[in-house]
């Protein structure tokens, strides 16, 4: 599953630079995660880095985007290959 940011976000900007996949950006009202780029940090870290740093705990799993660990890893490989070109 990708992660998502809820409207409890206080726009503190702490999570954005921590994402290894550049999946986080400032949205219209609060920060947003691009599910196509979020691997739950699989391939990079043991745990989601954004969740670790968020001071208000507003980054839950997105229940609408169900992905297995293997799918997340495949996404990581795709994203890394795209970056290398
Ligand atoms: S879980 Fe990892 S890849 Fe997904 S948005 Fe957070 S920091 Fe980025
Ligand atoms: S760390 Fe949490 S509160 Fe801060 S911008 Fe990211 S989601 Fe919002």
Coordinates of N, CA, C and O and ligand atoms in Angstrom, one line a residue:
X1 N 0.8 -1.2 0.0 CA 0.0 0.0 0.0 C 0.9 1.2 0.0 O 1.9 1.3 0.7
X2 N 0.4 2.2 -0.7 CA 1.1 3.5 -0.6 C 0.6 4.2 0.7 O -0.4 3.7 1.3
X3 N 1.3 5.2 1.1 CA 0.8 5.9 2.2 C 0.1 7.2 1.8 O 0.1 7.6 0.6
X4 N -0.7 7.8 2.7 CA -1.4 9.0 2.3 C -1.3 10.0 3.5 O -1.1 9.6 4.6
X5 N -1.5 11.3 3.1 CA -1.4 12.3 4.1 C -2.8 12.8 4.4 O -3.6 13.1 3.4
X6 N -3.2 12.9 5.6 CA -4.6 13.4 5.9 C -4.6 14.9 6.2 O -3.6 15.6 6.2
X7 N -5.9 15.4 6.3 CA -6.0 16.9 6.5 C -5.6 17.3 7.9 O -5.7 18.5 8.2
X8 N -5.0 16.4 8.7 CA -4.4 16.9 9.9 C -3.0 17.5 9.7 O -2.4 18.0 10.6
X9 N -2.5 17.3 8.5 CA -1.2 17.9 8.1 C -1.1 19.4 8.4 O -2.0 20.1 8.1
X10 N 0.0 19.7 9.1 CA 0.2 21.2 9.5 C 1.2 21.8 8.5 O 1.7 22.9 8.8
X11 N 1.5 21.2 7.4 CA 2.4 21.8 6.4 C 3.7 22.2 6.9 O 4.3 23.2 6.6
X12 N 4.3 21.3 7.8 CA 5.6 21.6 8.4 C 6.8 21.4 7.5 O 7.9 21.8 7.7
X13 N 6.6 20.6 6.4 CA 7.6 20.4 5.4 C 8.7 19.4 5.8 O 9.7 19.3 5.2
X14 N 8.5 18.8 7.0 CA 9.6 17.9 7.5 C 9.7 16.6 6.7 O 10.8 16.1 6.4
X15 N 8.6 16.1 6.2 CA 8.6 14.8 5.5 C 9.1 14.9 4.1 O 9.8 14.0 3.6
X16 N 8.9 16.0 3.4 CA 9.2 16.1 2.0 C 10.6 15.7 1.6 O 10.9 14.9 0.8
X17 N 11.6 16.3 2.3 CA 13.0 16.0 2.0 C 13.4 14.6 2.4 O 14.5 14.1 1.9
X18 N 12.6 13.9 3.2 CA 13.0 12.6 3.7 C 12.6 11.5 2.8 O 13.1 10.4 2.9
X19 N 11.8 11.8 1.8 CA 11.3 10.7 0.9 C 12.3 10.4 -0.1 O 12.7 11.2 -0.9
X20 N 12.8 9.1 -0.2 CA 13.8 8.7 -1.1 C 13.3 8.6 -2.6 O 14.0 8.6 -3.5
X21 N 11.9 8.7 -2.7 CA 11.4 8.6 -4.1 C 10.8 9.9 -4.6 O 10.1 9.9 -5.6
X22 N 11.0 11.0 -3.9 CA 10.4 12.2 -4.2 C 8.9 12.1 -4.4 O 8.3 12.7 -5.4
X23 N 8.2 11.4 -3.6 CA 6.8 11.1 -3.7 C 5.9 12.2 -3.0 O 4.7 12.3 -3.2
X24 N 6.6 13.0 -2.2 CA 5.8 14.0 -1.4 C 6.0 15.4 -1.9 O 7.1 15.8 -2.3
X25 N 4.9 16.1 -2.0 CA 5.0 17.5 -2.5 C 3.9 18.3 -1.8 O 2.9 17.7 -1.2
X26 N 4.0 19.6 -1.8 CA 3.0 20.5 -1.3 C 1.8 20.5 -2.1 O 1.9 20.7 -3.3
X27 N 0.6 20.2 -1.5 CA -0.6 20.2 -2.3 C -1.3 21.5 -2.1 O -0.7 22.5 -1.6
X28 N -2.5 21.6 -2.6 CA -3.2 22.9 -2.5 C -3.5 23.3 -1.1 O -3.3 24.4 -0.7
X29 N -3.9 22.3 -0.2 CA -4.2 22.7 1.2 C -3.2 22.1 2.1 O -2.9 22.7 3.2
X30 N -2.7 20.9 1.8 CA -1.7 20.3 2.7 C -0.8 19.3 1.8 O -1.1 19.2 0.6
X31 N 0.2 18.7 2.4 CA 1.1 17.9 1.6 C 0.4 16.7 1.1 O -0.5 16.2 1.7
X32 N 0.9 16.2 0.0 CA 0.3 15.0 -0.7 C 1.4 14.0 -1.1 O 2.5 14.4 -1.3
X33 N 1.0 12.7 -1.2 CA 1.9 11.7 -1.6 C 1.4 11.1 -2.9 O 0.2 10.8 -3.1
X34 N 2.3 11.1 -3.9 CA 2.0 10.5 -5.2 C 2.1 8.9 -5.0 O 3.2 8.4 -4.9
X35 N 0.9 8.2 -5.1 CA 0.9 6.8 -4.8 C 1.8 6.0 -5.9 O 2.3 4.9 -5.6
X36 N 1.9 6.6 -7.1 CA 2.7 6.0 -8.1 C 4.2 5.9 -7.7 O 5.0 5.2 -8.2
X37 N 4.6 6.8 -6.8 CA 6.0 6.9 -6.4 C 6.3 6.4 -5.0 O 7.5 6.2 -4.6
X38 N 5.3 6.2 -4.2 CA 5.5 5.7 -2.8 C 5.6 4.2 -2.8 O 4.8 3.5 -3.2
X39 N 6.8 3.7 -2.3 CA 7.0 2.3 -2.1 C 6.9 1.9 -0.7 O 7.4 0.8 -0.3
X40 N 6.4 2.7 0.2 CA 6.4 2.5 1.6 C 7.9 2.5 2.1 O 8.2 1.8 3.1
X41 N 8.8 3.0 1.3 CA 10.2 3.0 1.5 C 10.8 1.7 1.3 O 12.0 1.5 1.5
X42 N 10.1 0.7 0.8 CA 10.7 -0.6 0.4 C 11.8 -0.4 -0.6 O 11.7 0.4 -1.6
X43 N 12.9 -1.0 -0.4 CA 14.1 -0.9 -1.2 C 15.1 0.1 -0.7 O 16.3 0.0 -1.0
X44 N 14.6 1.0 0.1 CA 15.5 2.1 0.6 C 15.7 1.9 2.1 O 16.8 2.0 2.6
X45 N 14.6 1.8 2.9 CA 14.6 1.8 4.3 C 13.7 0.7 4.9 O 12.8 0.2 4.2
X46 N 14.0 0.4 6.1 CA 13.2 -0.6 6.8 C 11.8 -0.1 7.1 O 10.8 -0.9 7.3
X47 N 11.6 1.2 7.3 CA 10.3 1.7 7.7 C 10.1 3.0 7.0 O 11.0 3.7 6.6
X48 N 8.8 3.4 6.8 CA 8.5 4.6 6.1 C 9.1 5.8 6.8 O 8.8 6.1 7.9
X49 N 10.0 6.5 6.1 CA 10.7 7.6 6.7 C 9.8 8.8 7.0 O 9.9 9.5 8.0
X50 N 8.7 9.0 6.1 CA 7.8 10.1 6.4 C 7.1 9.9 7.7 O 6.9 10.9 8.5
X51 N 6.6 8.7 7.9 CA 5.8 8.4 9.1 C 6.7 8.7 10.3 O 6.3 9.2 11.4
X52 N 8.0 8.3 10.2 CA 8.9 8.5 11.3 C 9.1 9.9 11.8 O 9.2 10.2 12.9
X53 N 9.1 10.8 10.8 CA 9.4 12.2 11.1 C 8.1 13.1 11.3 O 8.2 14.2 11.9
X54 N 7.0 12.6 10.9 CA 5.8 13.5 11.0 C 5.4 13.8 12.5 O 5.1 12.9 13.2
X55 N 5.4 15.1 12.8 CA 5.1 15.4 14.2 C 3.7 15.2 14.7 O 3.4 15.2 15.9
X56 N 2.8 15.1 13.7 CA 1.4 15.0 14.1 C 0.8 13.6 13.7 O -0.4 13.4 13.8
X57 N 1.6 12.7 13.2 CA 1.2 11.4 12.9 C 0.0 11.3 11.9 O -1.0 10.6 12.2
X58 N 0.1 12.0 10.8 CA -1.0 12.1 9.9 C -0.7 11.4 8.6 O -1.2 11.8 7.5
X59 N 0.1 10.3 8.6 CA 0.5 9.6 7.4 C 0.1 8.1 7.5 O 1.0 7.3 7.7
X60 N -1.2 7.8 7.4 CA -1.5 6.4 7.5 C -1.4 5.7 6.1 O -1.1 6.3 5.1
X61 N -1.6 4.4 6.1 CA -1.6 3.6 4.9 C -2.9 4.0 4.1 O -3.9 4.3 4.7
X62 N -2.8 4.1 2.8 CA -3.9 4.4 1.9 C -4.7 3.1 1.7 O -4.2 2.2 1.0
X63 N -5.9 3.0 2.3 CA -6.6 1.7 2.2 C -7.1 1.4 0.8 O -7.5 0.2 0.5
X64 N -7.1 2.4 -0.1 CA -7.6 2.1 -1.4 C -6.5 1.6 -2.3 O -6.8 1.2 -3.5
X65 N -5.3 1.7 -1.9 CA -4.2 1.2 -2.8 C -3.4 0.0 -2.1 O -2.5 0.2 -1.3
X66 N -3.9 -1.1 -2.4 CA -3.3 -2.3 -1.8 C -2.2 -2.9 -2.6 O -2.4 -3.2 -3.8
X67 N -1.1 -3.0 -2.1 CA 0.1 -3.6 -2.8 C 0.9 -4.5 -1.9 O 1.0 -4.3 -0.7
X68 N 1.3 -5.6 -2.5 CA 2.1 -6.5 -1.7 C 3.6 -6.0 -1.6 O 4.0 -5.1 -2.3
X69 N 4.3 -6.6 -0.7 CA 5.8 -6.3 -0.6 C 6.5 -6.4 -1.9 O 7.3 -5.6 -2.4
X70 N 6.2 -7.5 -2.7 CA 6.8 -7.8 -4.0 C 6.5 -6.7 -5.0 O 7.3 -6.2 -5.7
X71 N 5.2 -6.2 -4.9 CA 4.8 -5.2 -5.9 C 5.5 -3.8 -5.5 O 5.9 -3.1 -6.4
X72 N 5.6 -3.6 -4.2 CA 6.3 -2.4 -3.8 C 7.8 -2.4 -4.2 O 8.3 -1.4 -4.7
X73 N 8.4 -3.6 -4.1 CA 9.8 -3.7 -4.5 C 9.9 -3.6 -6.0 O 10.9 -2.9 -6.5
X74 N 9.0 -4.1 -6.8 CA 9.0 -3.9 -8.2 C 8.9 -2.5 -8.6 O 9.5 -2.0 -9.5
X75 N 8.1 -1.7 -7.8 CA 7.9 -0.3 -8.1 C 9.2 0.4 -7.8 O 9.7 1.3 -8.6
X76 N 9.9 0.0 -6.7 CA 11.2 0.6 -6.4 C 12.2 0.4 -7.5 O 12.9 1.3 -7.9
X77 N 12.2 -0.8 -8.1 CA 13.1 -1.1 -9.2 C 12.8 -0.2 -10.4 O 13.7 0.3 -11.0
X78 N 11.5 -0.1 -10.7 CA 11.1 0.7 -11.8 C 11.6 2.2 -11.6 O 12.1 2.8 -12.5
X79 N 11.3 2.7 -10.4 CA 11.6 4.1 -10.1 C 13.1 4.3 -10.1 O 13.6 5.4 -10.6
X80 N 13.9 3.4 -9.6 CA 15.3 3.5 -9.6 C 15.9 3.5 -11.0 O 16.8 4.3 -11.4
X81 N 15.3 2.6 -11.8 CA 15.8 2.5 -13.2 C 15.5 3.8 -14.0 O 16.3 4.3 -14.8
X82 N 14.3 4.4 -13.7 CA 13.9 5.6 -14.4 C 14.8 6.7 -14.0 O 15.1 7.6 -14.8
X83 N 15.2 6.8 -12.7 CA 16.1 7.8 -12.2 C 17.5 7.7 -12.9 O 18.1 8.7 -13.1
X84 N 17.9 6.5 -13.2 CA 19.3 6.3 -13.7 C 19.4 6.7 -15.1 O 20.5 6.9 -15.7
X85 N 18.2 6.8 -15.8 CA 18.3 7.2 -17.3 C 18.3 8.7 -17.5 O 17.9 9.4 -16.6
Ligands
LIG1 S1 6.6 5.9 2.8 FE1 8.7 6.4 2.0 S2 8.4 6.4 -0.2 FE2 6.3 6.6 0.7 S3 6.0 8.8 0.8 FE3 6.8 8.1 2.8 S4 9.0 8.5 2.6 FE4 8.2 8.5 0.5
LIG2 S1 5.6 15.8 8.3 FE1 3.4 15.5 8.6 S2 2.6 17.5 9.2 FE2 4.6 17.8 8.3 S3 4.2 18.3 6.1 FE3 4.6 16.1 6.3 S4 2.6 15.2 6.6 FE4 2.4 17.3 7.0

